[in-house]
Coordinates of C-alpha atoms in Angstrom, one line a residue:
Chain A
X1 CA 0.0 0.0 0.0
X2 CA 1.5 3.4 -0.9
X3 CA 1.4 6.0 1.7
X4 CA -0.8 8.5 -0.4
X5 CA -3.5 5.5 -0.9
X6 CA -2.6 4.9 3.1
X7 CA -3.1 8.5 4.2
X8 CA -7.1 8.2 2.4
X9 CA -8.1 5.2 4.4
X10 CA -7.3 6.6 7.5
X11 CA -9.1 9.8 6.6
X12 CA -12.2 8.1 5.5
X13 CA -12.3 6.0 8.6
X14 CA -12.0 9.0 11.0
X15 CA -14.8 10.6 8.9
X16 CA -16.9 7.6 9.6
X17 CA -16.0 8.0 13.3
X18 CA -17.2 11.7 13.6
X19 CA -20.0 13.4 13.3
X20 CA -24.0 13.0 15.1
X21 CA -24.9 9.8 17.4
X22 CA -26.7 7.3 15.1
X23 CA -30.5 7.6 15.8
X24 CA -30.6 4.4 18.2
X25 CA -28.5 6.1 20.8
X26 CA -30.9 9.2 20.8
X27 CA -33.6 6.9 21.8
X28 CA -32.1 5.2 24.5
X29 CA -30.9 8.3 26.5
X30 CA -34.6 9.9 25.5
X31 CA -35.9 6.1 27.3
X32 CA -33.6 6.5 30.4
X33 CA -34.1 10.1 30.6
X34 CA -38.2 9.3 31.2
X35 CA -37.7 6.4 33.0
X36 CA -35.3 8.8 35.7
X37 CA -38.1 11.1 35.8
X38 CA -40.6 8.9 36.8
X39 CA -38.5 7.4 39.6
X40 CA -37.7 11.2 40.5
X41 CA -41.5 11.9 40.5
X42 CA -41.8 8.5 42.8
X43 CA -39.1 9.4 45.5
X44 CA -40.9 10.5 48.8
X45 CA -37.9 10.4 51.2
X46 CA -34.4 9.7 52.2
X47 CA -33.9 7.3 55.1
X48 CA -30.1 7.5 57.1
X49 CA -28.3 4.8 58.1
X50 CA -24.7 5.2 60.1
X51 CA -22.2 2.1 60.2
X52 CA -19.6 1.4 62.3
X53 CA -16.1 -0.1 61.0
X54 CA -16.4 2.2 57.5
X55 CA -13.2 1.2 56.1
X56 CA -13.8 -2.5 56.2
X57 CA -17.3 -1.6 54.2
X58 CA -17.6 -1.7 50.5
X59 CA -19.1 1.1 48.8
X60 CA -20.1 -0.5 45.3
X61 CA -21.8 -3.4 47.1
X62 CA -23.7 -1.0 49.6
X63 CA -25.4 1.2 47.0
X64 CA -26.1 -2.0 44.5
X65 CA -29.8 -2.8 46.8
X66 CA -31.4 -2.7 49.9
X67 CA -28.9 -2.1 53.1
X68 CA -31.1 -4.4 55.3
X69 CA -30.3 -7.1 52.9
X70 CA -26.4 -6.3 53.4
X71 CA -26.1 -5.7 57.4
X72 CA -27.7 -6.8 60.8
X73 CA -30.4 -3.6 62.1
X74 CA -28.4 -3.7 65.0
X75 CA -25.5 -2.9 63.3
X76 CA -26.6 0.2 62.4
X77 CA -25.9 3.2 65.3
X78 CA -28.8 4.5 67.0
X79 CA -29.1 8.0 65.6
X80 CA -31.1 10.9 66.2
X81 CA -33.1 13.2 64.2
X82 CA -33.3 17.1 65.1
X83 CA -36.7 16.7 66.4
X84 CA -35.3 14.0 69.2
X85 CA -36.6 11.4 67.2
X86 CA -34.1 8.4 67.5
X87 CA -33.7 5.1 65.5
X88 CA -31.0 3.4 63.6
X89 CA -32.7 4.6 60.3
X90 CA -34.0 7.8 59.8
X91 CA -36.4 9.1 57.4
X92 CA -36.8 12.3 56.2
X93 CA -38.9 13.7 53.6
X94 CA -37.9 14.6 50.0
X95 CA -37.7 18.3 49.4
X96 CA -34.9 18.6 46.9
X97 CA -34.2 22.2 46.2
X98 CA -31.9 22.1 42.9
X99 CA -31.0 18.3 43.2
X100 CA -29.9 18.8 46.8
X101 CA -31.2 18.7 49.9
X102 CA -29.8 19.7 53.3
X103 CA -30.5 17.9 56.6
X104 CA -29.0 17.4 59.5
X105 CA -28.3 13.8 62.2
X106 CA -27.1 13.1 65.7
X107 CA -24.9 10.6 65.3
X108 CA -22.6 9.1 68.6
X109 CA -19.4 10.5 69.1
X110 CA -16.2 8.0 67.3
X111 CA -14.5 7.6 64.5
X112 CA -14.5 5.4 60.9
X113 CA -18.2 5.5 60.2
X114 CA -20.0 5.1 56.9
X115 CA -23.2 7.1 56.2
X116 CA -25.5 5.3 53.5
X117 CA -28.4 7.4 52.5
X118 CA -31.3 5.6 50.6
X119 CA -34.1 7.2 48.2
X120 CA -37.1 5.8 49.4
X121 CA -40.1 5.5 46.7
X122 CA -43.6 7.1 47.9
X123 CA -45.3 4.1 47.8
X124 CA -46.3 2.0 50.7
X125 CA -44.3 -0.4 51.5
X126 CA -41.7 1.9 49.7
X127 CA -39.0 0.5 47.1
X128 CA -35.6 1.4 47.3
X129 CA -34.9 4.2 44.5
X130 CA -31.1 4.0 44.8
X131 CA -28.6 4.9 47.7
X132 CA -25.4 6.9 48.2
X133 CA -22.5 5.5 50.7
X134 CA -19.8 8.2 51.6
X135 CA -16.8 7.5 54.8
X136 CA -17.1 9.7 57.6
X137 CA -13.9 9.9 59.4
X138 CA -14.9 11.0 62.5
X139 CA -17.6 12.8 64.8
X140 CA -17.0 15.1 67.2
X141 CA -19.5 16.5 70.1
X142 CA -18.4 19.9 69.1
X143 CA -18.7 21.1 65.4
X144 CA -18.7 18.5 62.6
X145 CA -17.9 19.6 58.8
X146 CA -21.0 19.3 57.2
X147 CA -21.0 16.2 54.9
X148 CA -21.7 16.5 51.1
X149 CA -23.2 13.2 50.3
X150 CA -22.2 11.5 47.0
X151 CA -24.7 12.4 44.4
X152 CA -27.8 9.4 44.3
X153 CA -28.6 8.0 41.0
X154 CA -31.9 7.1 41.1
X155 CA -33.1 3.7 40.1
X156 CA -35.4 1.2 41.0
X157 CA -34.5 -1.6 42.8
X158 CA -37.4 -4.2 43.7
X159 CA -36.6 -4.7 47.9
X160 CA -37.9 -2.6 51.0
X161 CA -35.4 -0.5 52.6
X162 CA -37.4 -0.3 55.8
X163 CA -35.5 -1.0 58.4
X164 CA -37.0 -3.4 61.9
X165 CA -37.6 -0.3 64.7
Chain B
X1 CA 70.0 9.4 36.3
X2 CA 69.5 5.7 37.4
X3 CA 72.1 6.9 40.0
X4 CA 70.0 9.5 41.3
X5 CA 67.2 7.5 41.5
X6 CA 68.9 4.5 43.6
X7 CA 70.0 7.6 45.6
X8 CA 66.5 8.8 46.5
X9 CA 65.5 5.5 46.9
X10 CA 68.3 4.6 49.5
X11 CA 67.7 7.6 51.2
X12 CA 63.8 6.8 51.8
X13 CA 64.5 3.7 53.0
X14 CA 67.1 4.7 55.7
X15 CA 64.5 7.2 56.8
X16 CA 61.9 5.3 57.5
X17 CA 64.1 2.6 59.4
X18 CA 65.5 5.7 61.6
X19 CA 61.7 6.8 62.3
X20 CA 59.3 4.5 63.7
X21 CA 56.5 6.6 62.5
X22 CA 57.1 7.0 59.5
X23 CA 57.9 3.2 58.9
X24 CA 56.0 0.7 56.3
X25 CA 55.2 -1.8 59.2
X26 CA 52.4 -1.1 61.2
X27 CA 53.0 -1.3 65.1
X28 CA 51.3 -4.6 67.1
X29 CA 50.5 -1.6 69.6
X30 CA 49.3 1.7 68.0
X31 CA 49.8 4.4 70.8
X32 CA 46.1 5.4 71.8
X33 CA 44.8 8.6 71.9
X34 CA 45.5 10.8 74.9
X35 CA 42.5 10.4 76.4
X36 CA 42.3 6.8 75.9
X37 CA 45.7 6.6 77.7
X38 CA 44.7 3.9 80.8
X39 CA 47.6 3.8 83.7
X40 CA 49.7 1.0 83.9
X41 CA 49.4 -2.1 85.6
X42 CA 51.7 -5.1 85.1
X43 CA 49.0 -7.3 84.1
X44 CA 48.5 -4.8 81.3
X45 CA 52.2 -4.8 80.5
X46 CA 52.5 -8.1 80.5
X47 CA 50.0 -9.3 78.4
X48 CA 51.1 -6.2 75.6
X49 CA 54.7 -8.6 76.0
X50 CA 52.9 -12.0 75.4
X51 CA 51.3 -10.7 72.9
X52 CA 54.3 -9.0 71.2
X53 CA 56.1 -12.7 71.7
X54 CA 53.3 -14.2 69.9
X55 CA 52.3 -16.1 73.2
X56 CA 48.6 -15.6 72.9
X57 CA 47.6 -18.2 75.4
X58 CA 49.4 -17.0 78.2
X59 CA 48.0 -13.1 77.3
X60 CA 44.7 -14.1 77.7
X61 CA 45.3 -15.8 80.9
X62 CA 47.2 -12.5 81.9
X63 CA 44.3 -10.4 81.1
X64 CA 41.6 -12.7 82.3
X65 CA 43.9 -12.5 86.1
X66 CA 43.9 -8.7 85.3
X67 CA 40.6 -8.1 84.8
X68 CA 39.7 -10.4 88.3
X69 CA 41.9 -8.2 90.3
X70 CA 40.2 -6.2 92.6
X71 CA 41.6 -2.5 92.3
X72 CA 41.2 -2.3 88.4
X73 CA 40.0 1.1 87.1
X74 CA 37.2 1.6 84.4
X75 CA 40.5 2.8 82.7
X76 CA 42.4 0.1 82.7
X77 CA 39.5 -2.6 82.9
X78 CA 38.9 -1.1 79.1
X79 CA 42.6 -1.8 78.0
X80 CA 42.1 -5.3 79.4
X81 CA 39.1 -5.3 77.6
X82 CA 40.7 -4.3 74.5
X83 CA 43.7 -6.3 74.8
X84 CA 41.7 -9.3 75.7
X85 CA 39.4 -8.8 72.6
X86 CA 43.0 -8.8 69.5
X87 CA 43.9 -11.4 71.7
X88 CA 41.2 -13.4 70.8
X89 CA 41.3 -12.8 67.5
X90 CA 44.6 -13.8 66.9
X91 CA 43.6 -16.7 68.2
X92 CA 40.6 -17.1 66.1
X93 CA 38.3 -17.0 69.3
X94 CA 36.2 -14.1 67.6
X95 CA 32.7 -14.8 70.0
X96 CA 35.1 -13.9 72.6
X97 CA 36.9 -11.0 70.9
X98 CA 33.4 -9.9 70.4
X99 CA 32.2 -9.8 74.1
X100 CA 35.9 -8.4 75.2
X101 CA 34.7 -5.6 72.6
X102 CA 31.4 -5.7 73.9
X103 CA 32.2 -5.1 77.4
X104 CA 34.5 -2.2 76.0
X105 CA 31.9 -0.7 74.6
X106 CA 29.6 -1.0 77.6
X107 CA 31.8 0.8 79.6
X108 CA 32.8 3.1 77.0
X109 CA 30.4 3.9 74.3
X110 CA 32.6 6.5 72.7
X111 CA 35.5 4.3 72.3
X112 CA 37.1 4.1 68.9
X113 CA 40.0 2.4 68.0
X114 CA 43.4 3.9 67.3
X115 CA 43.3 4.3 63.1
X116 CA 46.0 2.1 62.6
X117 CA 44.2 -1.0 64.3
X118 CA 43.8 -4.1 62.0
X119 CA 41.1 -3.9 59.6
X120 CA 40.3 -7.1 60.9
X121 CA 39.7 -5.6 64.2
X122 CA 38.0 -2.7 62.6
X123 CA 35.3 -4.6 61.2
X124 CA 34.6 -7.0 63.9
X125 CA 34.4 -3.3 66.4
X126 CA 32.1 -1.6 63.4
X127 CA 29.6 -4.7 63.4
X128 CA 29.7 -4.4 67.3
X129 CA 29.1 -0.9 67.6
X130 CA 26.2 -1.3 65.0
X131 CA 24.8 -4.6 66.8
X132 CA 24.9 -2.4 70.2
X133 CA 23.5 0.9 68.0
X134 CA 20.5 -1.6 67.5
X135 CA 20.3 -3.0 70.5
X136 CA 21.0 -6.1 69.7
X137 CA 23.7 -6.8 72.4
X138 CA 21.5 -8.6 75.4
X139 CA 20.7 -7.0 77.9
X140 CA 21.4 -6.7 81.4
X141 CA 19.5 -10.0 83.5
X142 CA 18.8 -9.8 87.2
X143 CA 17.6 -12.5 89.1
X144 CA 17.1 -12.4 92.9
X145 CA 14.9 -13.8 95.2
X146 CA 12.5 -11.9 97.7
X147 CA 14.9 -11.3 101.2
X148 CA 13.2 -13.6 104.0
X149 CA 12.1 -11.7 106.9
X150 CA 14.9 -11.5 109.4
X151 CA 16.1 -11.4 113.5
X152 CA 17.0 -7.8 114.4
X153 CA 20.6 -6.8 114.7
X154 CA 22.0 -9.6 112.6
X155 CA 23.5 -8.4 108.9
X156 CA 20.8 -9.3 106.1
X157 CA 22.4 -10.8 102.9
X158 CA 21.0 -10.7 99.4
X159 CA 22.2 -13.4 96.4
X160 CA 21.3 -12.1 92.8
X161 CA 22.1 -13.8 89.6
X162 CA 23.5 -10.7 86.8
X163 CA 23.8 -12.1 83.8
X164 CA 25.4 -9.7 80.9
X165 CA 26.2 -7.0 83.6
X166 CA 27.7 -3.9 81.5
X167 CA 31.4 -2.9 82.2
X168 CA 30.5 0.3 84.6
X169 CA 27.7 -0.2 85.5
X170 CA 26.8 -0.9 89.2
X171 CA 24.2 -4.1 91.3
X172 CA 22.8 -2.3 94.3
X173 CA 20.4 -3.1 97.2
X174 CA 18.6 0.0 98.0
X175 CA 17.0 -0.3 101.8
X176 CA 14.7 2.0 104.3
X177 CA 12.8 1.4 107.7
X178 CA 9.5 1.6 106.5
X179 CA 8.2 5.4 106.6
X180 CA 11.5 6.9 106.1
X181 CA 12.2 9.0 103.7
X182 CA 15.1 8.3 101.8
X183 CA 16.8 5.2 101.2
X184 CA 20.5 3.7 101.4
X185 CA 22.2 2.0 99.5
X186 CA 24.7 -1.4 99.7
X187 CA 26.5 -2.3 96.5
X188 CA 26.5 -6.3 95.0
X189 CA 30.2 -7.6 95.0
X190 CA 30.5 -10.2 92.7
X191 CA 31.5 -13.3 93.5
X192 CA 35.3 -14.9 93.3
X193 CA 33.9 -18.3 92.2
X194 CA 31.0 -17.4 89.9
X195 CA 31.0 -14.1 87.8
X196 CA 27.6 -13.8 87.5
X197 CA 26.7 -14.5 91.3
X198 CA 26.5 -10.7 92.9
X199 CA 26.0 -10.6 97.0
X200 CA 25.2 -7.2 99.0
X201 CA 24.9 -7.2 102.8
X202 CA 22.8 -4.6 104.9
X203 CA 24.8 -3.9 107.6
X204 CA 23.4 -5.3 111.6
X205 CA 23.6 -2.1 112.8
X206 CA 20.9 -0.6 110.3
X207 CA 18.6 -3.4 111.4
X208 CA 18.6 -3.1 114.7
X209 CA 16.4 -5.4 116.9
X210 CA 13.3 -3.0 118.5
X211 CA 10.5 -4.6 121.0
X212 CA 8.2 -4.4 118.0
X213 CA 8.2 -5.6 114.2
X214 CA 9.0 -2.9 111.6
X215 CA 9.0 -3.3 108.1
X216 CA 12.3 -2.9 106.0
X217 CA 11.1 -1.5 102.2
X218 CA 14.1 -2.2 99.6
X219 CA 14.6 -3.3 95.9
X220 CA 16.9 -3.9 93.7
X221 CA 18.8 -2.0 90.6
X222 CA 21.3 -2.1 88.5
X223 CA 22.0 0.9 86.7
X224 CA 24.7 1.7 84.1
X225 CA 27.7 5.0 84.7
X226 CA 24.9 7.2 83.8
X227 CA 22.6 6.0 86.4
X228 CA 20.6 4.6 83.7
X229 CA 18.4 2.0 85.5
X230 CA 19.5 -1.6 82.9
X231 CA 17.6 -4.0 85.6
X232 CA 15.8 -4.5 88.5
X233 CA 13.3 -5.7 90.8
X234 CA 11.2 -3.1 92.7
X235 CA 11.7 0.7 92.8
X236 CA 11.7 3.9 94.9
X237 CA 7.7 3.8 94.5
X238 CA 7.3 0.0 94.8
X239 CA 9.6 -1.4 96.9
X240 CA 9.6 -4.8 98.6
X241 CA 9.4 -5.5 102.2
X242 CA 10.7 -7.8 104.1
X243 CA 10.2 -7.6 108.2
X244 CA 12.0 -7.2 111.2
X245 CA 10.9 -9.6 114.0
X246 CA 10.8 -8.4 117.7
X247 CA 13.4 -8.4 120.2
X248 CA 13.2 -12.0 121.9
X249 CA 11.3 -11.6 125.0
X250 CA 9.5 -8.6 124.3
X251 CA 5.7 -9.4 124.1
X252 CA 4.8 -9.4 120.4
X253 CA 2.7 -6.4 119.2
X254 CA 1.4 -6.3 115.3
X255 CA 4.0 -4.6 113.4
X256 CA 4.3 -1.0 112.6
X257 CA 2.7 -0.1 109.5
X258 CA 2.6 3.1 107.9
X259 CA -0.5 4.4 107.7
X260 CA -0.5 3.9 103.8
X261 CA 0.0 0.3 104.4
X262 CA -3.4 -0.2 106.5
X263 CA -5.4 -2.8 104.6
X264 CA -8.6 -0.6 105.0
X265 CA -6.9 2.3 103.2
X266 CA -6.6 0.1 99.8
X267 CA -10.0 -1.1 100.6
X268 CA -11.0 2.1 100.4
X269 CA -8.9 3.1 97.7
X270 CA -10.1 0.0 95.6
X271 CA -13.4 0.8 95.9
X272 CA -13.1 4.2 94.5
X273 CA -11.1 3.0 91.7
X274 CA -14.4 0.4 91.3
X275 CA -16.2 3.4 91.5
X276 CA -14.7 5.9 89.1
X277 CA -13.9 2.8 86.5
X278 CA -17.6 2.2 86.2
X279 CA -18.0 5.9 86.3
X280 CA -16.0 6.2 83.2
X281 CA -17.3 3.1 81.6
X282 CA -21.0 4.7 82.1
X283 CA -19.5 8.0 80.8
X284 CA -17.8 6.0 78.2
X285 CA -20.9 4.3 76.7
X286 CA -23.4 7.3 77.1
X287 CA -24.8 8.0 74.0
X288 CA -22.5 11.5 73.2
X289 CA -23.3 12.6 69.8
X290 CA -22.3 14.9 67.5
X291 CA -24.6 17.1 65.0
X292 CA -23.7 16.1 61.8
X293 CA -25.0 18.3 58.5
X294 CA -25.6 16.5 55.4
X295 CA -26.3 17.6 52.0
X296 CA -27.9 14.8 50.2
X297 CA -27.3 15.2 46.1
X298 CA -29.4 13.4 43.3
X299 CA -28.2 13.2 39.6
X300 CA -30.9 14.9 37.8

């Protein structure tokens, strides 16, 4: 092959590389785009769940389902909520303001924790709509850094995050 | 030219016969530095003569007599030391080259040799002073038994076991009457028979014999030239006791005891330690918490 005739292949394959998606891919973002919606229309709250040990947890295999499948309810610390409320899950209602939402737990004092926050689905029981898993090195019973929680991605999972009071 | 040259030659050679230090051969005995200069002893001279006569044998039997002598300075026990330790490699004996170097070095851990030692000797005294850099020399053993209690006015003797005991350092029996405030001191002799048997005596007269019991409160130390403590048994603030029996004859009374010695003082004391560990433990394992904010995200 000469390196002029060489030169035009390449060309004509990098054209063929460039230019708009094919019309398949439009449809499939267009699909997940609605079915995300939906499942954003369908989430009523967030439910918070501390773990001890956090490094020896593993993120990816938290936020796959359900945490109740993954741990023992009395693994979980006992928290409490800012109305006094305590419980080793607690729920708060969905109120996203601009895809975030700020909240606020009592969690005991120690160190090497892991906070998993699930979307919980409106529906009764409700279905778990996806969950976000993020270390907390340590609380203190003075001021604590606020925690920016990993971003959730919602989707539906068929279980029942409910935890046993 | 090849004159001159054989001239020159000739000339360097006569020179360094007529001056020792500037000779090809290096000395058997490299003059220390001045203040590594120990003062004589004939042990110490004779062994430098043995040695010089190749009659290695009868050096280390010189220096083993010279360091059992009872008058040796730290000075000159580190000669011996040192002499004792080429000795032994001459001989091939370099385990016990390396504990003559050892004890040296114990003794006196800023000891180098002169430059024009052996490199031989240079080596074996690097890896030393890198074993003992890393603490890998053993350390200092004591074993001793509790001292029985005892008859008033009769001497009190204590038999330890040293094993390792650094060149320097010193075995002591520290003693008190129970409530005083300072202690004495008796030092361990070693003993002529067995190096590594140590006695120390208390004196009759500090024990004397009283119509009532007293307590004695001692211990045990052995502590290098910097007063380092290397082993013991017992301290200041823990001491054993051992007790003084009553004059014969007298009618027996219950000992003396300090008043921190009273049984229902650490009675008491245990039960507020009882009391403030299950304080803690409750203080522990209260539910403290800490407010945490958290901003919860979702990917639109």
């Amino acid at each position: 092959m000469s390196p002029r005739s060489f030169l035009l292949l390449l060309g004509a394959t990098l054209a063929a590389g460039c230019g708009a998606e094919p019309p398949s891919s439009g449809n499939s973002l267009a699909l997940e785009l609605s079915i995300s919606r939906a499942v954003a229309d369908d989430l009523g709250a967030f439910q918070v769940v501390v773990l001890p040990e956090g490094k020896s947890r593993r993120c990816a295999d938290i936020q796959r389902t359900c945490l109740n499948q993954q741990v023992q309810p009395q693994e979980a610390l006992v928290l409490q909520g800012p109305d006094g409320k305590k419980g080793r899950a607690l729920r708060f209602p969905a109120g996203l303001r601009s895809g975030a939402q700020e909240l606020a737990v009592d969690v005991p004092v120690g160190r090497d924790y892991v906070v998993v926050i699930e979307a919980l689905s409106r529906s009764n029981p409700p279905r778990f709509l996806g969950s976000s898993c993020n270390y907390l090195e340590s609380v203190s019973a003075a001021r604590n850094e606020p925690l920016i929680a990993a971003a959730i991605t919602l989707t539906e999972v068929a279980c029942d995050p409910s935890f046993a009071p | 030219m090849s004159v001159r040259r054989n001239r020159v030659v000739a000339s360097i050679v006569v020179a360094s016969l007529l001056s020792p230090g500037a000779s090809l051969a290096r000395p058997l005995f490299p003059s220390p530095l001045l203040f590594q200069v120990a003062p004589a002893r004939p042990e110490i001279a004779r062994a430098q003569q043995q040695i010089s006569d190749g009659d290695f044998e009868e050096a280390v039997k010189t220096l083993e007599a010279g360091l059992d002598a009872p008058d040796v300075t730290d000075d000159q026990l580190v000669e011996l030391y040192r002499l004792l330790g080429l000795t032994s490699l001459y001989l091939g004996d370099e385990a016990r080259a390396r504990e003559a170097y050892e004890m040296l070095l114990q003794a006196r851990p800023d000891y180098e040799l002169p430059r024009t030692a052996p490199p031989k000797i240079r080596t074996l005294y690097a890896r030393i002073k890198e074993d003992i850099k890393n603490r890998r020399v053993r350390p200092v053993t004591l074993q001793v038994d509790p001292i029985p209690d005892a008859e008033g006015g009769t001497p009190v003797m204590a038999e330890a076991t040293i094993q390792d005991m650094a060149l320097g350092a010193r075995a002591r029996l520290f003693y008190r009457r129970a409530g005083a405030q300072a202690y004495s001191s008796v030092d361990f002799t070693r003993d002529r028979a067995n190096k590594e048997r140590f006695i120390a005596t208390i004196p009759a007269y500090e024990l004397p014999a009283t119509a009532s019991a007293y307590e004695v409160e001692y211990y045990f130390e052995v502590a290098d030239a910097a007063q380092r403590r290397l082993a013991g048994r017992g301290d200041a603030f823990n001491p054993l006791v051992f007790q003084i029996a009553p004059e014969p004859g007298t009618v027996a009374t219950s000992s003396e005891r300090p008043w921190y010695k009273s049984p229902w003082l650490w009675v008491a004391v245990g039960a507020v330690a009882v009391a403030g560990t299950a304080g803690a433990v409750v203080y522990a394992t209260s539910e403290e918490r800490g407010r945490v904010p958290i901003t919860i995200r979702v990917n639109p």
